[in-house]
PDB file of C-alpha atoms and ligand atoms in Angstrom:
ATOM      1  CA  MET A   1     -19.390  20.828 -12.193  1.00 81.00           C
ATOM      2  CA  ARG A   2     -16.407  18.802 -10.706  1.00 97.00           C
ATOM      3  CA  THR A   3     -17.390  16.869  -7.509  1.00 98.00           C
ATOM      4  CA  LYS A   4     -15.600  17.596  -4.726  1.00 98.00           C
ATOM      5  CA  PHE A   5     -13.112  14.903  -3.307  1.00 98.00           C
ATOM      6  CA  ILE A   6     -12.125  14.422  -0.191  1.00 98.00           C
ATOM      7  CA  ALA A   7      -9.623  11.666   1.086  1.00 98.00           C
ATOM      8  CA  GLY A   8      -8.028  10.756   4.264  1.00 98.00           C
ATOM      9  CA  HIS A   9      -4.452   9.685   3.687  1.00 98.00           C
ATOM     10  CA  TRP A  10      -3.912   7.631   7.161  1.00 98.00           C
ATOM     11  CA  LYS A  11      -0.378   6.781   6.452  1.00 98.00           C
ATOM     12  CA  MET A  12       1.574   4.681   9.124  1.00 98.00           C
ATOM     13  CA  ASN A  13      -0.891   5.217  11.480  1.00 98.00           C
ATOM     14  CA  LEU A  14      -3.493   3.189  14.076  1.00 98.00           C
ATOM     15  CA  THR A  15      -4.187   0.014  14.802  1.00 98.00           C
ATOM     16  CA  LYS A  16      -6.638  -2.728  13.226  1.00 98.00           C
ATOM     17  CA  THR A  17      -9.141  -1.948  15.939  1.00 98.00           C
ATOM     18  CA  SER A  18      -9.137   1.925  15.589  1.00 98.00           C
ATOM     19  CA  SER A  19      -8.805   1.809  11.772  1.00 98.00           C
ATOM     20  CA  ILE A  20     -12.067  -0.604  12.126  1.00 98.00           C
ATOM     21  CA  GLU A  21     -14.064   2.443  14.560  1.00 98.00           C
ATOM     22  CA  LEU A  22     -12.777   5.194  12.417  1.00 98.00           C
ATOM     23  CA  ALA A  23     -14.191   3.597   9.164  1.00 98.00           C
ATOM     24  CA  ARG A  24     -17.356   3.035  10.745  1.00 98.00           C
ATOM     25  CA  SER A  25     -17.668   6.128  11.951  1.00 98.00           C
ATOM     26  CA  ILE A  26     -17.107   7.901   8.975  1.00 98.00           C
ATOM     27  CA  ALA A  27     -19.036   5.384   6.914  1.00 96.00           C
ATOM     28  CA  LYS A  28     -22.121   6.485   9.325  1.00 94.00           C
ATOM     29  CA  ALA A  29     -22.029  10.370   8.455  1.00 94.00           C
ATOM     30  CA  ILE A  30     -21.225  11.094   4.728  1.00 94.00           C
ATOM     31  CA  PRO A  31     -23.396  13.320   2.482  1.00 94.00           C
ATOM     32  CA  ASN A  32     -24.384  12.302  -1.071  1.00 94.00           C
ATOM     33  CA  ASN A  33     -23.016  15.458  -3.062  1.00 97.00           C
ATOM     34  CA  VAL A  34     -19.145  14.903  -2.231  1.00 98.00           C
ATOM     35  CA  ASP A  35     -16.471  11.563  -3.230  1.00 98.00           C
ATOM     36  CA  VAL A  36     -15.211  11.065   0.157  1.00 98.00           C
ATOM     37  CA  GLY A  37     -11.994   8.120   0.318  1.00 98.00           C
ATOM     38  CA  ILE A  38      -9.886   6.571   2.664  1.00 98.00           C
ATOM     39  CA  ALA A  39      -6.687   5.239   2.276  1.00 98.00           C
ATOM     40  CA  PRO A  40      -5.410   3.100   5.377  1.00 98.00           C
ATOM     41  CA  PRO A  41      -2.001   1.361   5.479  1.00 98.00           C
ATOM     42  CA  PHE A  42      -2.152  -1.904   3.362  1.00 98.00           C
ATOM     43  CA  VAL A  43      -2.588  -4.243   6.152  1.00 98.00           C
ATOM     44  CA  TYR A  44      -5.811  -3.098   7.367  1.00 98.00           C
ATOM     45  CA  ILE A  45      -7.581  -2.523   4.037  1.00 98.00           C
ATOM     46  CA  ASP A  46      -9.660  -5.644   3.890  1.00 98.00           C
ATOM     47  CA  ALA A  47     -10.859  -5.004   7.540  1.00 98.00           C
ATOM     48  CA  VAL A  48     -11.359  -1.729   6.451  1.00 98.00           C
ATOM     49  CA  ALA A  49     -13.497  -2.472   3.459  1.00 98.00           C
ATOM     50  CA  SER A  50     -15.507  -4.872   5.293  1.00 98.00           C
ATOM     51  CA  ALA A  51     -16.223  -2.100   7.852  1.00 98.00           C
ATOM     52  CA  ILE A  52     -17.638   0.363   4.984  1.00 98.00           C
ATOM     53  CA  SER A  53     -19.254  -2.369   2.843  1.00 96.00           C
ATOM     54  CA  GLY A  54     -22.720  -0.510   1.561  1.00 94.00           C
ATOM     55  CA  SER A  55     -21.565   3.064   2.449  1.00 96.00           C
ATOM     56  CA  LYS A  56     -20.429   5.117  -0.851  1.00 95.00           C
ATOM     57  CA  ILE A  57     -16.946   5.636   0.761  1.00 98.00           C
ATOM     58  CA  LEU A  58     -14.413   5.048  -1.894  1.00 98.00           C
ATOM     59  CA  LEU A  59     -11.526   2.571  -0.331  1.00 98.00           C
ATOM     60  CA  GLY A  60      -7.759   3.834  -1.240  1.00 98.00           C
ATOM     61  CA  ALA A  61      -4.408   2.486  -0.829  1.00 98.00           C
ATOM     62  CA  GLN A  62      -1.553   4.887  -0.211  1.00 98.00           C
ATOM     63  CA  ASP A  63       1.081   3.073  -2.619  1.00 98.00           C
ATOM     64  CA  VAL A  64       1.459   0.200  -5.080  1.00 98.00           C
ATOM     65  CA  PHE A  65       4.198  -1.678  -7.272  1.00 98.00           C
ATOM     66  CA  TYR A  66       3.994  -1.097 -11.063  1.00 98.00           C
ATOM     67  CA  GLU A  67       4.177  -4.807 -12.317  1.00 98.00           C
ATOM     68  CA  SER A  68       0.750  -6.667 -11.982  1.00 98.00           C
ATOM     69  CA  GLY A  69       2.322  -9.717 -10.581  1.00 97.00           C
ATOM     70  CA  GLY A  70       5.254 -11.847  -9.760  1.00 98.00           C
ATOM     71  CA  ALA A  71       8.389 -12.161  -8.108  1.00 98.00           C
ATOM     72  CA  PHE A  72       8.843  -8.524  -6.548  1.00 98.00           C
ATOM     73  CA  THR A  73       9.465  -8.987  -2.735  1.00 98.00           C
ATOM     74  CA  GLY A  74       7.385  -7.015  -0.520  1.00 98.00           C
ATOM     75  CA  GLU A  75       5.383  -5.513  -3.089  1.00 98.00           C
ATOM     76  CA  ILE A  76       1.692  -4.937  -3.675  1.00 98.00           C
ATOM     77  CA  CYS A  77       0.223  -5.446  -7.009  1.00 98.00           C
ATOM     78  CA  VAL A  78      -2.807  -3.269  -8.479  1.00 98.00           C
ATOM     79  CA  PRO A  79      -4.798  -6.629  -9.073  1.00 98.00           C
ATOM     80  CA  MET A  80      -4.464  -7.475  -5.134  1.00 98.00           C
ATOM     81  CA  LEU A  81      -5.801  -3.963  -4.505  1.00 98.00           C
ATOM     82  CA  LYS A  82      -8.775  -4.525  -6.933  1.00 98.00           C
ATOM     83  CA  ASP A  83      -9.444  -7.815  -5.133  1.00 98.00           C
ATOM     84  CA  LEU A  84     -10.128  -5.892  -2.290  1.00 98.00           C
ATOM     85  CA  GLY A  85     -12.453  -3.350  -3.287  1.00 98.00           C
ATOM     86  CA  VAL A  86      -9.765  -0.557  -3.649  1.00 98.00           C
ATOM     87  CA  ARG A  87     -10.651   2.085  -5.690  1.00 98.00           C
ATOM     88  CA  PHE A  88      -8.540   4.675  -5.851  1.00 99.00           C
ATOM     89  CA  CYS A  89      -4.728   4.795  -5.156  1.00 99.00           C
ATOM     90  CA  LEU A  90      -1.966   7.597  -4.453  1.00 98.00           C
ATOM     91  CA  SER A  91       1.379   7.789  -6.537  1.00 98.00           C
ATOM     92  CA  GLY A  92       4.140   9.928  -6.095  1.00 98.00           C
ATOM     93  CA  HIS A  93       3.470  11.277  -2.296  1.00 98.00           C
ATOM     94  CA  SER A  94       6.427  13.451  -1.040  1.00 97.00           C
ATOM     95  CA  GLU A  95       7.186  11.256   1.502  1.00 97.00           C
ATOM     96  CA  ARG A  96       7.400   8.157  -0.935  1.00 98.00           C
ATOM     97  CA  ARG A  97       9.602  10.735  -3.063  1.00 98.00           C
ATOM     98  CA  HIS A  98      11.811  12.254  -0.775  1.00 96.00           C
ATOM     99  CA  ILE A  99      11.773   9.539   2.245  1.00 97.00           C
ATOM    100  CA  LEU A 100      11.798   6.434   0.517  1.00 97.00           C
ATOM    101  CA  ASN A 101      13.800   8.150  -2.953  1.00 98.00           C
ATOM    102  CA  GLU A 102      11.189   7.184  -5.445  1.00 98.00           C
ATOM    103  CA  PRO A 103      12.247   8.790  -8.661  1.00 98.00           C
ATOM    104  CA  PRO A 104      10.043  10.565 -11.282  1.00 98.00           C
ATOM    105  CA  GLU A 105      10.043   7.396 -13.765  1.00 98.00           C
ATOM    106  CA  LEU A 106       8.837   5.021 -11.019  1.00 98.00           C
ATOM    107  CA  VAL A 107       6.131   7.371 -10.125  1.00 98.00           C
ATOM    108  CA  SER A 108       4.922   7.393 -13.434  1.00 98.00           C
ATOM    109  CA  LYS A 109       4.708   3.677 -14.152  1.00 98.00           C
ATOM    110  CA  LYS A 110       3.032   3.776 -10.395  1.00 98.00           C
ATOM    111  CA  THR A 111       0.364   6.293 -11.864  1.00 99.00           C
ATOM    112  CA  HIS A 112      -0.110   4.498 -15.191  1.00 98.00           C
ATOM    113  CA  ALA A 113      -0.186   0.978 -13.545  1.00 98.00           C
ATOM    114  CA  ILE A 114      -3.361   2.339 -11.289  1.00 98.00           C
ATOM    115  CA  TYR A 115      -5.037   4.396 -14.040  1.00 98.00           C
ATOM    116  CA  SER A 116      -4.712   1.446 -16.509  1.00 98.00           C
ATOM    117  CA  ALA A 117      -6.393  -1.277 -14.151  1.00 98.00           C
ATOM    118  CA  GLY A 118      -9.203   0.934 -13.854  1.00 98.00           C
ATOM    119  CA  LEU A 119      -8.804   2.922 -11.126  1.00 98.00           C
ATOM    120  CA  ILE A 120      -8.558   6.310  -9.769  1.00 98.00           C
ATOM    121  CA  ALA A 121      -5.009   7.543  -9.687  1.00 98.00           C
ATOM    122  CA  ILE A 122      -4.093  10.640  -7.134  1.00 99.00           C
ATOM    123  CA  HIS A 123      -0.838  11.996  -9.141  1.00 99.00           C
ATOM    124  CA  CYS A 124       0.643  13.901  -5.962  1.00 98.00           C
ATOM    125  CA  VAL A 125       2.815  16.745  -6.791  1.00 98.00           C
ATOM    126  CA  GLY A 126       4.464  19.539  -4.425  1.00 98.00           C
ATOM    127  CA  GLU A 127       7.587  21.483  -4.124  1.00 97.00           C
ATOM    128  CA  THR A 128      10.183  21.691  -1.309  1.00 95.00           C
ATOM    129  CA  LEU A 129      10.234  24.882   0.667  1.00 93.00           C
ATOM    130  CA  GLU A 130      13.753  25.521  -0.663  1.00 93.00           C
ATOM    131  CA  GLN A 131      12.249  25.067  -4.245  1.00 95.00           C
ATOM    132  CA  ARG A 132       9.458  27.508  -3.240  1.00 94.00           C
ATOM    133  CA  ASP A 133      12.301  30.126  -1.970  1.00 92.00           C
ATOM    134  CA  SER A 134      14.153  29.798  -5.115  1.00 95.00           C
ATOM    135  CA  ASN A 135      11.139  30.473  -7.483  1.00 96.00           C
ATOM    136  CA  GLN A 136      11.055  26.955  -8.985  1.00 98.00           C
ATOM    137  CA  THR A 137       7.440  26.149  -7.710  1.00 97.00           C
ATOM    138  CA  LEU A 138       5.940  25.918 -11.214  1.00 98.00           C
ATOM    139  CA  ASN A 139       8.820  24.406 -12.911  1.00 98.00           C
ATOM    140  CA  VAL A 140       8.854  21.495 -10.243  1.00 98.00           C
ATOM    141  CA  ILE A 141       4.985  21.078 -10.753  1.00 98.00           C
ATOM    142  CA  ARG A 142       5.201  21.139 -14.556  1.00 98.00           C
ATOM    143  CA  ALA A 143       7.785  18.466 -14.424  1.00 98.00           C
ATOM    144  CA  GLN A 144       5.990  16.307 -11.917  1.00 98.00           C
ATOM    145  CA  LEU A 145       2.958  16.614 -14.468  1.00 98.00           C
ATOM    146  CA  GLN A 146       5.133  15.415 -17.116  1.00 98.00           C
ATOM    147  CA  GLU A 147       5.734  12.081 -15.399  1.00 98.00           C
ATOM    148  CA  LEU A 148       1.919  11.515 -16.677  1.00 98.00           C
ATOM    149  CA  LYS A 149       1.447  10.276 -20.365  1.00 98.00           C
ATOM    150  CA  PRO A 150      -1.662  12.022 -22.414  1.00 98.00           C
ATOM    151  CA  GLU A 151      -2.100   8.537 -24.588  1.00 98.00           C
ATOM    152  CA  ILE A 152      -2.605   6.678 -21.464  1.00 98.00           C
ATOM    153  CA  ILE A 153      -4.714   8.234 -19.423  1.00 98.00           C
ATOM    154  CA  THR A 154      -7.385   8.926 -21.456  1.00 98.00           C
ATOM    155  CA  ASP A 155     -10.650   9.842 -18.957  1.00 98.00           C
ATOM    156  CA  PRO A 156     -10.406  12.652 -16.802  1.00 98.00           C
ATOM    157  CA  ALA A 157     -12.667  11.076 -14.464  1.00 98.00           C
ATOM    158  CA  ARG A 158      -9.906   8.615 -13.304  1.00 98.00           C
ATOM    159  CA  LEU A 159      -7.530  11.478 -12.627  1.00 98.00           C
ATOM    160  CA  VAL A 160      -6.514  13.653  -9.932  1.00 98.00           C
ATOM    161  CA  ILE A 161      -3.765  15.618  -9.086  1.00 98.00           C
ATOM    162  CA  ALA A 162      -3.091  16.584  -5.252  1.00 98.00           C
ATOM    163  CA  TYR A 163      -1.062  19.105  -4.819  1.00 98.00           C
ATOM    164  CA  GLU A 164       0.746  18.887  -1.671  1.00 97.00           C
ATOM    165  CA  PRO A 165       3.370  22.000  -1.218  1.00 96.00           C
ATOM    166  CA  VAL A 166       6.361  19.458   1.142  1.00 95.00           C
ATOM    167  CA  TRP A 167       6.664  22.226   3.518  1.00 93.00           C
ATOM    168  CA  ALA A 168       3.017  22.833   4.635  1.00 92.00           C
ATOM    169  CA  ILE A 169       2.754  18.774   5.134  1.00 88.00           C
ATOM    170  CA  GLY A 170       2.536  17.587   8.935  1.00 82.00           C
ATOM    171  CA  THR A 171       3.934  20.726   9.695  1.00 85.00           C
ATOM    172  CA  GLY A 172       0.976  22.952  10.652  1.00 81.00           C
ATOM    173  CA  ARG A 173       1.789  25.787   8.194  1.00 84.00           C
ATOM    174  CA  VAL A 174      -0.295  25.475   5.509  1.00 87.00           C
ATOM    175  CA  ALA A 175      -0.674  27.239   2.133  1.00 89.00           C
ATOM    176  CA  THR A 176      -2.725  30.378   1.774  1.00 95.00           C
ATOM    177  CA  GLU A 177      -5.930  30.308  -0.616  1.00 97.00           C
ATOM    178  CA  GLN A 178      -3.701  32.625  -2.818  1.00 97.00           C
ATOM    179  CA  GLN A 179      -1.215  30.303  -3.169  1.00 96.00           C
ATOM    180  CA  ALA A 180      -3.097  27.154  -3.461  1.00 97.00           C
ATOM    181  CA  GLN A 181      -5.308  28.728  -6.211  1.00 98.00           C
ATOM    182  CA  GLU A 182      -2.153  30.053  -7.898  1.00 98.00           C
ATOM    183  CA  VAL A 183      -0.702  26.480  -8.331  1.00 98.00           C
ATOM    184  CA  HIS A 184      -4.336  24.950  -8.748  1.00 98.00           C
ATOM    185  CA  ALA A 185      -4.539  27.381 -11.596  1.00 98.00           C
ATOM    186  CA  PHE A 186      -1.175  26.695 -13.075  1.00 98.00           C
ATOM    187  CA  ILE A 187      -1.806  22.755 -12.962  1.00 98.00           C
ATOM    188  CA  ARG A 188      -5.189  23.038 -14.772  1.00 98.00           C
ATOM    189  CA  GLN A 189      -3.426  24.908 -17.699  1.00 98.00           C
ATOM    190  CA  THR A 190      -0.399  22.769 -17.313  1.00 98.00           C
ATOM    191  CA  ILE A 191      -2.834  19.701 -18.136  1.00 98.00           C
ATOM    192  CA  ALA A 192      -4.591  21.672 -20.626  1.00 98.00           C
ATOM    193  CA  GLN A 193      -1.659  22.170 -22.662  1.00 98.00           C
ATOM    194  CA  MET A 194      -0.992  18.595 -22.168  1.00 98.00           C
ATOM    195  CA  TRP A 195      -4.331  17.073 -23.293  1.00 98.00           C
ATOM    196  CA  ASN A 196      -6.748  19.812 -24.094  1.00 98.00           C
ATOM    197  CA  PRO A 197      -9.125  22.207 -22.214  1.00 98.00           C
ATOM    198  CA  ASP A 198     -12.214  20.174 -21.727  1.00 98.00           C
ATOM    199  CA  PHE A 199     -10.312  17.346 -20.124  1.00 98.00           C
ATOM    200  CA  ALA A 200      -8.663  19.893 -17.526  1.00 98.00           C
ATOM    201  CA  SER A 201     -11.727  21.204 -17.064  1.00 98.00           C
ATOM    202  CA  ARG A 202     -12.946  17.423 -15.709  1.00 98.00           C
ATOM    203  CA  VAL A 203      -9.727  16.856 -13.638  1.00 98.00           C
ATOM    204  CA  ARG A 204     -10.325  17.285 -10.158  1.00 98.00           C
ATOM    205  CA  ILE A 205      -7.473  18.675  -8.466  1.00 98.00           C
ATOM    206  CA  GLN A 206      -7.305  18.212  -4.652  1.00 98.00           C
ATOM    207  CA  TYR A 207      -5.076  20.347  -1.938  1.00 97.00           C
ATOM    208  CA  GLY A 208      -3.165  18.887   0.777  1.00 97.00           C
ATOM    209  CA  GLY A 209      -0.760  20.051   3.483  1.00 95.00           C
ATOM    210  CA  SER A 210      -2.170  20.705   6.843  1.00 94.00           C
ATOM    211  CA  LEU A 211      -5.592  20.958   5.201  1.00 96.00           C
ATOM    212  CA  LYS A 212      -7.930  21.206   8.652  1.00 96.00           C
ATOM    213  CA  PRO A 213     -11.562  22.027  10.035  1.00 97.00           C
ATOM    214  CA  GLU A 214     -10.365  26.025  10.694  1.00 97.00           C
ATOM    215  CA  ASN A 215      -8.619  26.373   6.821  1.00 96.00           C
ATOM    216  CA  ALA A 216     -11.102  23.797   5.327  1.00 98.00           C
ATOM    217  CA  LYS A 217     -13.846  26.325   3.711  1.00 98.00           C
ATOM    218  CA  GLY A 218     -11.236  28.632   2.705  1.00 97.00           C
ATOM    219  CA  LEU A 219      -9.173  26.741   0.880  1.00 98.00           C
ATOM    220  CA  LEU A 220     -11.986  24.366  -0.704  1.00 98.00           C
ATOM    221  CA  SER A 221     -13.848  27.470  -2.022  1.00 98.00           C
ATOM    222  CA  GLN A 222     -11.255  28.421  -4.070  1.00 98.00           C
ATOM    223  CA  PRO A 223     -12.443  28.207  -7.835  1.00 98.00           C
ATOM    224  CA  ASP A 224      -9.643  25.389  -8.703  1.00 98.00           C
ATOM    225  CA  VAL A 225      -9.451  23.559  -5.490  1.00 98.00           C
ATOM    226  CA  ASP A 226     -11.692  20.302  -5.639  1.00 98.00           C
ATOM    227  CA  GLY A 227     -10.909  18.852  -2.694  1.00 98.00           C
ATOM    228  CA  GLY A 228      -8.492  17.716  -0.334  1.00 98.00           C
ATOM    229  CA  LEU A 229      -5.872  14.697   0.552  1.00 98.00           C
ATOM    230  CA  ILE A 230      -6.046  14.803   4.069  1.00 98.00           C
ATOM    231  CA  GLY A 231      -3.320  13.577   6.590  1.00 97.00           C
ATOM    232  CA  GLY A 232      -3.593  14.202  10.249  1.00 97.00           C
ATOM    233  CA  ALA A 233      -6.906  15.800  10.697  1.00 98.00           C
ATOM    234  CA  SER A 234      -8.407  12.595   8.927  1.00 98.00           C
ATOM    235  CA  LEU A 235      -7.434  10.241  11.860  1.00 98.00           C
ATOM    236  CA  LYS A 236     -10.246  11.693  13.618  1.00 98.00           C
ATOM    237  CA  ALA A 237     -13.647  11.072  12.791  1.00 98.00           C
ATOM    238  CA  ASP A 238     -14.906  14.753  14.004  1.00 98.00           C
ATOM    239  CA  SER A 239     -11.925  16.520  12.343  1.00 98.00           C
ATOM    240  CA  PHE A 240     -12.335  14.413   8.957  1.00 98.00           C
ATOM    241  CA  LEU A 241     -16.079  14.574   9.195  1.00 98.00           C
ATOM    242  CA  SER A 242     -16.089  18.754   9.635  1.00 98.00           C
ATOM    243  CA  ILE A 243     -13.584  19.192   6.463  1.00 98.00           C
ATOM    244  CA  VAL A 244     -16.241  16.734   4.544  1.00 98.00           C
ATOM    245  CA  LYS A 245     -19.443  18.989   5.739  1.00 98.00           C
ATOM    246  CA  ALA A 246     -17.266  22.384   4.738  1.00 98.00           C
ATOM    247  CA  ALA A 247     -17.014  20.498   1.063  1.00 98.00           C
ATOM    248  CA  ALA A 248     -20.558  19.716   0.848  1.00 98.00           C
ATOM    249  CA  GLU A 249     -21.790  23.024   1.964  1.00 97.00           C
ATOM    250  CA  LEU A 250     -19.911  24.311  -0.946  1.00 96.00           C
ATOM    251  CA  SER A 251     -20.987  21.927  -3.200  1.00 92.00           C
TER     252      SER A 251
HETATM  253  P1  LIG B 301      -1.411  16.549   6.549  1.00 92.41           P
HETATM  254  O1  LIG B 301      -0.686  15.525   5.023  1.00 92.41           O
HETATM  255  O2  LIG B 301      -2.730  16.822   6.048  1.00 92.41           O
HETATM  256  O3  LIG B 301      -0.936  15.460   7.914  1.00 92.41           O
HETATM  257  O4  LIG B 301      -0.412  17.944   6.280  1.00 92.41           O
HETATM  258  C1  LIG B 301      -1.096  15.278   4.137  1.00 92.41           C
HETATM  259  C2  LIG B 301      -0.673  14.594   3.426  1.00 92.41           C
HETATM  260  O5  LIG B 301       0.727  13.967   3.063  1.00 92.41           O
HETATM  261  O6  LIG B 301      -1.463  14.070   2.215  1.00 92.41           O
END
């Protein structure tokens, strides 16, 4: 049985004070039967780490550079994240792929650096509207999964795939339960081919893209949907916690 994993992805939002407040409110109310994480902006990670200390919330980061130190102006490395208590890190989010133009080779290096350092890597995949409309969805997802190297990633507990259709992120337009389940099942099947069926049955696959309290139960109850990566709705304690509660009730 895969424990559901709900991760709040704060993106480039909030202030130091509001980050601490939000983290404290979430820490007070999380259930035991769901994994809950939050990924603040880099500059607030340390403050948030103190705010949630002693709780079982997993601290996360939104991005990282793949080298482990050195002359890389402006970048942050995995050892720095570990130093602050970070447990998971995103890689390949569509905003980085499409706005920051991160190519597949860079995403691949980041995911492997995160995994190899002992953290949980959340590898994000998702098609644009144009790709969906031209029936390219499954090809795009397969190619993004092939950025992963089975010879490096051997522990299914530390690999999470986030399926985030680009057209559903921050748009209020959400994938239907059937659309989400179809792609999630395809992701699991592709992972089974790349690794093996047992490994695939243990990897958690999160849905992301306008996931909110109103649609959480329907999406999270799909057989291959093992949690959510939440942007907008993670910025308020009550909406984030109500998604967490929906996951807990299904667990
Ligand atoms: P959203 O973002 O929930 O605001 O659509 C999801 C994400 O980008 O992770």
